[in-house]
mmCIF file of C-alpha atoms in Angstrom:
data_model
loop_
_atom_site.group_PDB
_atom_site.id
_atom_site.type_symbol
_atom_site.label_atom_id
_atom_site.label_comp_id
_atom_site.label_asym_id
_atom_site.label_seq_id
_atom_site.Cartn_x
_atom_site.Cartn_y
_atom_site.Cartn_z
ATOM 1 C CA MET A 1 -82.919 3.552 149.528
ATOM 2 C CA ALA A 2 -84.634 1.435 152.379
ATOM 3 C CA LEU A 3 -86.134 -2.029 151.389
ATOM 4 C CA PRO A 4 -89.566 -2.875 152.371
ATOM 5 C CA ILE A 5 -90.165 -5.026 155.516
ATOM 6 C CA ALA A 6 -91.630 -8.418 155.001
ATOM 7 C CA VAL A 7 -94.507 -9.036 157.284
ATOM 8 C CA ASN A 8 -95.756 -12.526 157.994
ATOM 9 C CA ALA A 9 -99.389 -11.616 157.852
ATOM 10 C CA MET A 10 -100.510 -15.242 158.980
ATOM 11 C CA GLY A 11 -98.599 -15.252 162.188
ATOM 12 C CA GLY A 12 -100.114 -14.580 165.707
ATOM 13 C CA ASP A 13 -103.376 -15.020 167.615
ATOM 14 C CA ASN A 14 -104.851 -11.994 165.780
ATOM 15 C CA ALA A 15 -103.643 -12.762 162.189
ATOM 16 C CA PRO A 16 -104.374 -11.740 159.636
ATOM 17 C CA ALA A 17 -106.669 -8.662 160.420
ATOM 18 C CA ALA A 18 -104.520 -7.138 163.016
ATOM 19 C CA ILE A 19 -101.390 -7.871 161.269
ATOM 20 C CA VAL A 20 -102.646 -6.304 157.951
ATOM 21 C CA GLU A 21 -103.839 -3.238 159.932
ATOM 22 C CA GLY A 22 -100.528 -2.836 161.593
ATOM 23 C CA ALA A 23 -98.631 -3.055 158.438
ATOM 24 C CA LEU A 24 -101.098 -0.376 156.855
ATOM 25 C CA ARG A 25 -100.300 1.988 159.783
ATOM 26 C CA ALA A 26 -96.613 1.460 159.169
ATOM 27 C CA ARG A 27 -97.155 2.656 155.492
ATOM 28 C CA THR A 28 -98.656 5.890 156.856
ATOM 29 C CA ASP A 29 -95.615 6.069 159.110
ATOM 30 C CA GLY A 30 -93.335 6.129 156.020
ATOM 31 C CA ILE A 31 -92.309 2.455 156.091
ATOM 32 C CA ASP A 32 -92.653 0.469 153.082
ATOM 33 C CA VAL A 33 -94.008 -3.137 153.710
ATOM 34 C CA MET A 34 -94.754 -6.377 152.023
ATOM 35 C CA LEU A 35 -97.363 -8.837 153.233
ATOM 36 C CA VAL A 36 -96.628 -12.516 152.998
ATOM 37 C CA GLY A 37 -99.533 -15.070 153.299
ATOM 38 C CA ARG A 38 -102.775 -16.271 151.673
ATOM 39 C CA ARG A 39 -103.615 -13.766 149.236
ATOM 40 C CA GLU A 40 -107.361 -14.302 149.359
ATOM 41 C CA GLN A 41 -107.373 -13.440 153.054
ATOM 42 C CA ILE A 42 -105.026 -10.492 153.003
ATOM 43 C CA GLU A 43 -106.271 -8.533 149.889
ATOM 44 C CA PRO A 44 -109.757 -7.896 151.153
ATOM 45 C CA LEU A 45 -108.331 -6.222 154.250
ATOM 46 C CA LEU A 46 -106.161 -3.771 152.330
ATOM 47 C CA GLY A 47 -108.996 -1.381 151.445
ATOM 48 C CA GLY A 48 -107.327 -0.702 148.107
ATOM 49 C CA ALA A 49 -104.054 0.038 149.505
ATOM 50 C CA PRO A 50 -101.266 -0.527 147.121
ATOM 51 C CA VAL A 51 -99.244 -2.942 149.158
ATOM 52 C CA GLU A 52 -97.428 -5.976 147.553
ATOM 53 C CA VAL A 53 -98.801 -9.272 148.709
ATOM 54 C CA ILE A 54 -96.610 -12.391 148.268
ATOM 55 C CA ASP A 55 -98.785 -15.386 148.067
ATOM 56 C CA ALA A 56 -97.847 -18.164 150.522
ATOM 57 C CA ARG A 57 -100.047 -21.151 150.846
ATOM 58 C CA GLU A 58 -98.996 -22.779 154.149
ATOM 59 C CA VAL A 59 -99.029 -21.574 157.787
ATOM 60 C CA VAL A 60 -96.772 -22.901 160.591
ATOM 61 C CA GLU A 61 -99.232 -23.252 163.493
ATOM 62 C CA MET A 62 -98.291 -22.367 167.174
ATOM 63 C CA HIS A 63 -98.485 -26.241 168.241
ATOM 64 C CA GLU A 64 -96.177 -27.421 165.606
ATOM 65 C CA HIS A 65 -92.595 -28.413 165.980
ATOM 66 C CA PRO A 66 -90.756 -25.308 164.519
ATOM 67 C CA ALA A 67 -87.785 -26.933 162.591
ATOM 68 C CA THR A 68 -89.877 -29.828 161.414
ATOM 69 C CA ALA A 69 -92.694 -27.592 160.293
ATOM 70 C CA VAL A 70 -90.303 -25.224 158.419
ATOM 71 C CA ARG A 71 -88.691 -28.042 156.582
ATOM 72 C CA ALA A 72 -92.089 -29.709 155.658
ATOM 73 C CA LYS A 73 -93.969 -26.510 154.862
ATOM 74 C CA ARG A 74 -91.833 -24.934 152.254
ATOM 75 C CA ASP A 75 -94.544 -22.532 151.036
ATOM 76 C CA SER A 76 -95.224 -21.332 154.447
ATOM 77 C CA SER A 77 -95.541 -17.621 155.043
ATOM 78 C CA ILE A 78 -92.671 -17.221 157.608
ATOM 79 C CA LEU A 79 -90.295 -19.092 155.225
ATOM 80 C CA ARG A 80 -91.342 -17.041 152.298
ATOM 81 C CA ALA A 81 -90.768 -13.816 154.121
ATOM 82 C CA ALA A 82 -87.368 -14.941 155.490
ATOM 83 C CA GLU A 83 -86.501 -15.817 151.905
ATOM 84 C CA LEU A 84 -87.277 -12.274 150.704
ATOM 85 C CA VAL A 85 -84.723 -11.049 153.054
ATOM 86 C CA ALA A 86 -82.135 -13.549 151.702
ATOM 87 C CA ALA A 87 -82.903 -12.692 148.304
ATOM 88 C CA GLY A 88 -82.303 -8.957 148.985
ATOM 89 C CA ARG A 89 -86.021 -8.029 148.141
ATOM 90 C CA ALA A 90 -86.736 -6.980 151.759
ATOM 91 C CA GLY A 91 -84.769 -5.154 154.460
ATOM 92 C CA GLY A 92 -86.144 -7.228 157.362
ATOM 93 C CA VAL A 93 -88.881 -9.512 158.450
ATOM 94 C CA ILE A 94 -91.389 -9.540 161.360
ATOM 95 C CA SER A 95 -93.571 -12.433 162.532
ATOM 96 C CA ALA A 96 -95.994 -12.758 165.568
ATOM 97 C CA GLY A 97 -96.333 -16.478 164.771
ATOM 98 C CA ASN A 98 -94.386 -19.491 166.108
ATOM 99 C CA SER A 99 -91.222 -17.929 167.202
ATOM 100 C CA GLY A 100 -89.274 -21.264 166.961
ATOM 101 C CA ALA A 101 -90.583 -21.405 163.525
ATOM 102 C CA THR A 102 -89.195 -17.835 162.884
ATOM 103 C CA LEU A 103 -85.902 -18.795 164.180
ATOM 104 C CA ALA A 104 -85.735 -21.903 162.117
ATOM 105 C CA ALA A 105 -86.830 -20.122 159.002
ATOM 106 C CA ALA A 106 -84.148 -17.382 159.522
ATOM 107 C CA LEU A 107 -81.387 -20.152 160.011
ATOM 108 C CA PHE A 108 -82.881 -21.907 156.919
ATOM 109 C CA ALA A 109 -83.007 -19.016 154.556
ATOM 110 C CA ILE A 110 -80.965 -16.108 155.869
ATOM 111 C CA LYS A 111 -78.314 -18.210 157.637
ATOM 112 C CA ARG A 112 -76.010 -17.336 160.716
ATOM 113 C CA ILE A 113 -73.452 -14.770 160.676
ATOM 114 C CA ALA A 114 -70.047 -16.304 160.242
ATOM 115 C CA GLY A 115 -68.446 -17.072 163.571
ATOM 116 C CA VAL A 116 -71.924 -16.938 165.449
ATOM 117 C CA ALA A 117 -72.493 -20.396 167.140
ATOM 118 C CA ARG A 118 -76.188 -19.498 167.924
ATOM 119 C CA PRO A 119 -78.421 -16.455 167.441
ATOM 120 C CA ALA A 120 -80.065 -14.942 170.441
ATOM 121 C CA ILE A 121 -83.345 -13.098 171.083
ATOM 122 C CA GLY A 122 -83.063 -9.876 172.764
ATOM 123 C CA ALA A 123 -85.626 -7.957 174.636
ATOM 124 C CA SER A 124 -85.667 -4.466 176.552
ATOM 125 C CA PHE A 125 -86.865 -4.284 179.873
ATOM 126 C CA PRO A 126 -87.844 -0.946 181.756
ATOM 127 C CA SER A 127 -85.332 0.215 184.265
ATOM 128 C CA GLU A 128 -84.459 3.186 186.357
ATOM 129 C CA ALA A 129 -81.958 4.131 183.777
ATOM 130 C CA GLY A 130 -84.502 3.942 181.029
ATOM 131 C CA GLN A 131 -84.121 0.286 179.625
ATOM 132 C CA THR A 132 -81.999 -2.819 179.987
ATOM 133 C CA PHE A 133 -81.429 -5.160 177.076
ATOM 134 C CA VAL A 134 -81.504 -8.861 178.003
ATOM 135 C CA LEU A 135 -80.358 -11.725 175.846
ATOM 136 C CA ASP A 136 -80.934 -14.696 175.228
ATOM 137 C CA VAL A 137 -84.740 -14.586 176.050
ATOM 138 C CA GLY A 138 -85.771 -17.811 174.379
ATOM 139 C CA ALA A 139 -83.758 -18.986 171.412
ATOM 140 C CA ASN A 140 -81.386 -21.401 173.220
ATOM 141 C CA THR A 141 -82.620 -23.176 176.312
ATOM 142 C CA ASP A 142 -79.274 -24.810 176.984
ATOM 143 C CA CYS A 143 -76.175 -22.802 176.407
ATOM 144 C CA LYS A 144 -72.190 -23.078 176.296
ATOM 145 C CA ALA A 145 -69.984 -20.544 177.841
ATOM 146 C CA GLU A 146 -68.618 -19.439 174.676
ATOM 147 C CA TRP A 147 -72.045 -18.769 173.333
ATOM 148 C CA LEU A 148 -72.768 -16.464 176.203
ATOM 149 C CA ALA A 149 -69.612 -14.574 175.257
ATOM 150 C CA GLN A 150 -70.842 -14.135 171.783
ATOM 151 C CA PHE A 151 -74.144 -12.933 173.177
ATOM 152 C CA ALA A 152 -72.273 -10.135 174.986
ATOM 153 C CA LEU A 153 -70.617 -8.935 171.904
ATOM 154 C CA MET A 154 -73.828 -8.925 169.967
ATOM 155 C CA GLY A 155 -75.629 -7.143 173.014
ATOM 156 C CA ASP A 156 -72.908 -4.543 172.961
ATOM 157 C CA VAL A 157 -73.540 -3.963 169.235
ATOM 158 C CA TYR A 158 -77.427 -3.620 169.788
ATOM 159 C CA ALA A 159 -76.859 -1.235 172.642
ATOM 160 C CA ARG A 160 -74.454 0.968 170.585
ATOM 161 C CA GLU A 161 -76.532 0.963 167.251
ATOM 162 C CA MET A 162 -80.067 0.654 168.493
ATOM 163 C CA LEU A 163 -79.919 2.462 171.860
ATOM 164 C CA GLY A 164 -77.302 5.063 171.081
ATOM 165 C CA ILE A 165 -74.980 4.179 174.068
ATOM 166 C CA ASP A 166 -71.309 4.777 173.517
ATOM 167 C CA GLN A 167 -69.930 2.468 176.111
ATOM 168 C CA PRO A 168 -72.819 0.072 177.098
ATOM 169 C CA ARG A 169 -72.163 -1.919 180.315
ATOM 170 C CA ILE A 170 -72.494 -5.686 179.727
ATOM 171 C CA ALA A 171 -73.390 -7.816 182.831
ATOM 172 C CA LEU A 172 -73.730 -11.481 183.354
ATOM 173 C CA LEU A 173 -76.977 -12.665 185.119
ATOM 174 C CA SER A 174 -76.171 -14.737 188.252
ATOM 175 C CA ASN A 175 -77.401 -15.451 191.885
ATOM 176 C CA GLY A 176 -74.769 -12.965 193.346
ATOM 177 C CA GLU A 177 -72.451 -10.157 192.324
ATOM 178 C CA GLU A 178 -69.255 -11.953 193.193
ATOM 179 C CA ALA A 179 -67.397 -13.520 190.405
ATOM 180 C CA GLU A 180 -67.326 -16.993 191.818
ATOM 181 C CA LYS A 181 -70.980 -17.127 192.264
ATOM 182 C CA GLY A 182 -73.343 -18.754 189.753
ATOM 183 C CA SER A 183 -73.870 -22.027 188.047
ATOM 184 C CA GLU A 184 -71.045 -23.798 186.202
ATOM 185 C CA LEU A 185 -72.186 -22.101 183.029
ATOM 186 C CA VAL A 186 -72.027 -18.586 184.500
ATOM 187 C CA GLN A 187 -68.607 -19.246 186.218
ATOM 188 C CA ALA A 188 -67.337 -20.512 182.840
ATOM 189 C CA ALA A 189 -68.705 -17.589 180.889
ATOM 190 C CA HIS A 190 -67.483 -14.831 183.220
ATOM 191 C CA PRO A 191 -63.755 -14.920 182.267
ATOM 192 C CA LEU A 192 -64.609 -15.320 178.647
ATOM 193 C CA ILE A 193 -66.698 -12.134 178.637
ATOM 194 C CA ALA A 194 -64.172 -10.272 180.824
ATOM 195 C CA ALA A 195 -61.495 -10.893 178.030
ATOM 196 C CA LEU A 196 -63.652 -9.193 175.363
ATOM 197 C CA PRO A 197 -63.136 -5.745 174.126
ATOM 198 C CA LEU A 198 -66.202 -4.355 175.900
ATOM 199 C CA ARG A 199 -67.166 -2.686 179.222
ATOM 200 C CA PHE A 200 -67.869 -5.615 181.421
ATOM 201 C CA ALA A 201 -69.760 -4.823 184.639
ATOM 202 C CA GLY A 202 -69.409 -8.337 186.171
ATOM 203 C CA ASN A 203 -72.301 -10.303 187.627
ATOM 204 C CA ILE A 204 -75.697 -8.919 188.562
ATOM 205 C CA GLU A 205 -78.743 -10.379 190.231
ATOM 206 C CA GLY A 206 -82.312 -10.355 188.760
ATOM 207 C CA LYS A 207 -83.383 -7.337 190.707
ATOM 208 C CA ASP A 208 -80.495 -5.266 189.203
ATOM 209 C CA ILE A 209 -82.207 -5.599 185.676
ATOM 210 C CA PHE A 210 -84.711 -2.917 186.724
ATOM 211 C CA ARG A 211 -82.313 -0.750 188.689
ATOM 212 C CA GLY A 212 -80.400 0.385 185.727
ATOM 213 C CA ALA A 213 -77.125 -1.226 187.027
ATOM 214 C CA CYS A 214 -76.186 -2.250 183.382
ATOM 215 C CA ASP A 215 -77.238 -1.603 179.855
ATOM 216 C CA VAL A 216 -77.077 -5.218 178.666
ATOM 217 C CA VAL A 217 -77.572 -8.601 180.506
ATOM 218 C CA VAL A 218 -76.352 -11.813 179.076
ATOM 219 C CA THR A 219 -77.948 -15.223 180.123
ATOM 220 C CA ASP A 220 -79.167 -18.433 178.772
ATOM 221 C CA GLY A 221 -82.412 -18.665 176.872
ATOM 222 C CA PHE A 222 -84.229 -20.788 179.536
ATOM 223 C CA THR A 223 -83.384 -18.306 182.347
ATOM 224 C CA GLY A 224 -83.938 -15.290 180.135
ATOM 225 C CA ASN A 225 -87.342 -16.519 178.975
ATOM 226 C CA ALA A 226 -88.327 -17.166 182.522
ATOM 227 C CA VAL A 227 -87.342 -13.546 183.657
ATOM 228 C CA LEU A 228 -89.279 -12.235 180.678
ATOM 229 C CA LYS A 229 -92.387 -14.013 181.416
ATOM 230 C CA VAL A 230 -92.308 -13.354 185.197
ATOM 231 C CA ALA A 231 -91.642 -9.610 184.523
ATOM 232 C CA GLU A 232 -94.747 -9.703 182.190
ATOM 233 C CA GLY A 233 -96.818 -11.312 184.645
ATOM 234 C CA VAL A 234 -95.851 -9.265 187.592
ATOM 235 C CA GLY A 235 -96.511 -6.062 185.627
ATOM 236 C CA GLU A 236 -99.944 -7.268 184.545
ATOM 237 C CA PHE A 237 -100.866 -8.175 188.003
ATOM 238 C CA LEU A 238 -99.636 -4.860 189.614
ATOM 239 C CA PHE A 239 -101.643 -2.759 187.252
ATOM 240 C CA ALA A 240 -104.783 -4.961 187.368
ATOM 241 C CA SER A 241 -104.644 -4.937 191.150
ATOM 242 C CA ILE A 242 -104.277 -1.078 191.027
ATOM 243 C CA SER A 243 -107.220 -0.715 188.822
ATOM 244 C CA ARG A 244 -109.348 -3.166 191.072
ATOM 245 C CA GLU A 245 -108.499 -1.363 194.170
ATOM 246 C CA ALA A 246 -109.203 2.053 192.666
ATOM 247 C CA ARG A 247 -112.694 0.931 191.556
ATOM 248 C CA ALA A 248 -113.570 -0.556 194.940
ATOM 249 C CA SER A 249 -114.548 2.828 196.519
ATOM 250 C CA LEU A 250 -115.383 6.289 195.656
ATOM 251 C CA SER A 251 -112.175 7.795 197.064
ATOM 252 C CA GLY A 252 -110.320 5.162 195.070
ATOM 253 C CA ARG A 253 -112.007 6.142 191.953
ATOM 254 C CA ILE A 254 -111.329 9.897 192.607
ATOM 255 C CA GLY A 255 -107.594 8.942 193.354
ATOM 256 C CA GLY A 256 -107.354 6.686 190.245
ATOM 257 C CA ALA A 257 -108.659 9.497 187.904
ATOM 258 C CA LEU A 258 -105.901 11.821 189.405
ATOM 259 C CA LEU A 259 -103.257 9.232 189.295
ATOM 260 C CA LYS A 260 -104.199 8.032 185.686
ATOM 261 C CA PRO A 261 -102.159 10.608 183.671
ATOM 262 C CA ARG A 262 -99.197 9.798 185.695
ATOM 263 C CA LEU A 263 -99.623 6.118 185.637
ATOM 264 C CA ARG A 264 -100.116 5.732 181.960
ATOM 265 C CA PRO A 265 -96.374 6.497 180.816
ATOM 266 C CA LEU A 266 -95.393 3.767 183.309
ATOM 267 C CA ARG A 267 -97.943 1.324 181.903
ATOM 268 C CA ASP A 268 -96.591 2.007 178.498
ATOM 269 C CA ARG A 269 -93.151 1.334 179.466
ATOM 270 C CA ILE A 270 -94.028 -2.394 180.428
ATOM 271 C CA ASP A 271 -96.629 -2.872 177.597
ATOM 272 C CA TYR A 272 -95.163 -5.320 175.048
ATOM 273 C CA ARG A 273 -97.216 -3.479 172.301
ATOM 274 C CA LYS A 274 -95.115 -0.402 172.765
ATOM 275 C CA THR A 275 -91.876 -2.339 172.488
ATOM 276 C CA GLY A 276 -93.223 -4.156 169.438
ATOM 277 C CA GLY A 277 -90.937 -7.120 169.148
ATOM 278 C CA ALA A 278 -87.368 -8.702 169.994
ATOM 279 C CA LEU A 279 -84.630 -8.506 167.496
ATOM 280 C CA LEU A 280 -83.030 -11.927 166.520
ATOM 281 C CA LEU A 281 -79.308 -11.254 166.649
ATOM 282 C CA GLY A 282 -76.772 -13.365 164.928
ATOM 283 C CA VAL A 283 -78.486 -13.934 161.587
ATOM 284 C CA ALA A 284 -77.215 -12.192 158.502
ATOM 285 C CA GLY A 285 -80.470 -10.126 158.170
ATOM 286 C CA GLU A 286 -82.904 -8.120 160.370
ATOM 287 C CA VAL A 287 -85.455 -10.419 162.009
ATOM 288 C CA VAL A 288 -87.982 -9.367 164.589
ATOM 289 C CA ILE A 289 -90.062 -11.749 166.633
ATOM 290 C CA ALA A 290 -93.197 -10.169 167.838
ATOM 291 C CA HIS A 291 -95.501 -11.084 170.687
ATOM 292 C CA GLY A 292 -98.127 -13.939 169.841
ATOM 293 C CA ARG A 293 -100.820 -11.699 171.187
ATOM 294 C CA SER A 294 -99.676 -8.617 168.877
ATOM 295 C CA ASP A 295 -102.537 -6.236 167.841
ATOM 296 C CA ALA A 296 -102.317 -3.578 165.074
ATOM 297 C CA GLU A 297 -100.252 -1.339 167.525
ATOM 298 C CA ALA A 298 -97.869 -4.102 168.521
ATOM 299 C CA THR A 299 -97.256 -5.068 164.881
ATOM 300 C CA LEU A 300 -96.581 -1.347 163.847
ATOM 301 C CA ASN A 301 -94.062 -0.950 166.518
ATOM 302 C CA ALA A 302 -92.415 -4.460 165.510
ATOM 303 C CA ILE A 303 -92.306 -3.161 161.844
ATOM 304 C CA ARG A 304 -90.582 0.098 163.285
ATOM 305 C CA VAL A 305 -87.933 -2.050 165.138
ATOM 306 C CA ALA A 306 -87.197 -3.880 161.907
ATOM 307 C CA ALA A 307 -87.032 -0.693 159.894
ATOM 308 C CA ARG A 308 -84.514 0.885 162.485
ATOM 309 C CA ALA A 309 -82.536 -2.204 162.545
ATOM 310 C CA GLN A 310 -82.191 -1.963 158.746
ATOM 311 C CA GLU A 311 -81.386 1.670 158.823
ATOM 312 C CA ARG A 312 -78.778 1.074 161.346
ATOM 313 C CA GLY A 313 -77.395 -2.146 159.641
ATOM 314 C CA VAL A 314 -77.307 -4.005 162.959
ATOM 315 C CA SER A 315 -76.530 -7.391 161.413
ATOM 316 C CA SER A 316 -73.817 -6.063 159.265
ATOM 317 C CA VAL A 317 -72.144 -4.400 162.320
ATOM 318 C CA ILE A 318 -72.434 -7.574 164.231
ATOM 319 C CA THR A 319 -70.762 -9.378 161.170
ATOM 320 C CA ARG A 320 -67.928 -7.015 161.433
ATOM 321 C CA ALA A 321 -67.593 -7.357 165.284
ATOM 322 C CA MET A 322 -67.639 -11.062 165.084
ATOM 323 C CA SER A 323 -64.883 -11.155 162.413
ATOM 324 C CA THR A 324 -62.505 -9.122 164.560
ATOM 325 C CA ALA A 325 -63.482 -10.554 168.031
ATOM 326 C CA PRO A 326 -61.140 -12.944 169.783
ATOM 327 C CA SER A 327 -62.334 -16.496 169.748
ATOM 328 C CA ALA A 328 -64.102 -17.495 172.886
ATOM 329 C CA GLN A 329 -62.831 -20.677 174.400
ATOM 330 C CA PRO A 330 -64.582 -22.649 177.178
ATOM 331 C CA ALA A 331 -63.207 -22.283 180.678
ATOM 332 C CA GLN A 332 -63.367 -24.281 183.882
ATOM 333 C CA PRO A 333 -65.613 -23.239 186.799
ATOM 334 C CA THR A 334 -63.816 -21.100 189.286
ATOM 335 C CA GLY A 335 -65.863 -22.180 192.293
ATOM 336 C CA VAL A 336 -69.200 -23.217 193.648
ATOM 337 C CA SER A 337 -72.403 -21.519 193.593
ATOM 338 C CA ALA A 338 -73.789 -20.563 197.012
#
């Protein structure tokens, strides 16, 4: 029997109202939820719905240092939510609050999977083949080569379990397709990933993420986060520009009306609200980091991600994969980036 998903009701720009609304929608979708946060703010929003509320008096704010705040605020909503997973009372946790605090709470309460040096945040990008999963997109700004090799293993598990791909193609993000291209980190990681029991497609460039050249892209958290934010910005800019031009003339408005049904599915593919949230891979439980701007729809979809991860047992599969994987040892650079 599936356990409820613990929802940090106090996290995000639109908390708690939008978060609670999203959680209520999840209930109608057949997903059991628990709301964690200040009871007096949450209960009036429930409309009498029988949802369990776990009272937590403190909130980690977006401007606070994540690890310091989690250690200091032991009664914070995000830490209490993570503790529910660790105690076996919840099957996963989602939060749209301080993403660093979500990572810190997960490490503090749920712990890393044995053998995982650093957890990674993964995000799905639209591509010509459907979608491309990229990790890390923000958990680790500075990485070691062996960490990237572990990200490859975890990405392989995610693609098989969550995307249903039997033999996912794993690639390494670089500034050229040749094995000798890339930074020292990329050059050191290349042979480590190539030695793993997975389908390694070699190096790819940024443009290939959207061309469907692979199913999983491995990179460090600094680069991955920059790619994610640029992709979000470009998508928003293009659709805003199309909308502005369509409204500028009568012919544009007519054309826009004709194109709208065709453009809506494309817009939905790049809308963070449809994706819901990014799964934190490498911790011994299902943790989903939602967008800080999450509304009720984004919250609902983040809860769906957590529920599906619980159903597929993603963290357990990664645990088994890490226990049998060859140890990754750092390698020396094989060339100079061009």
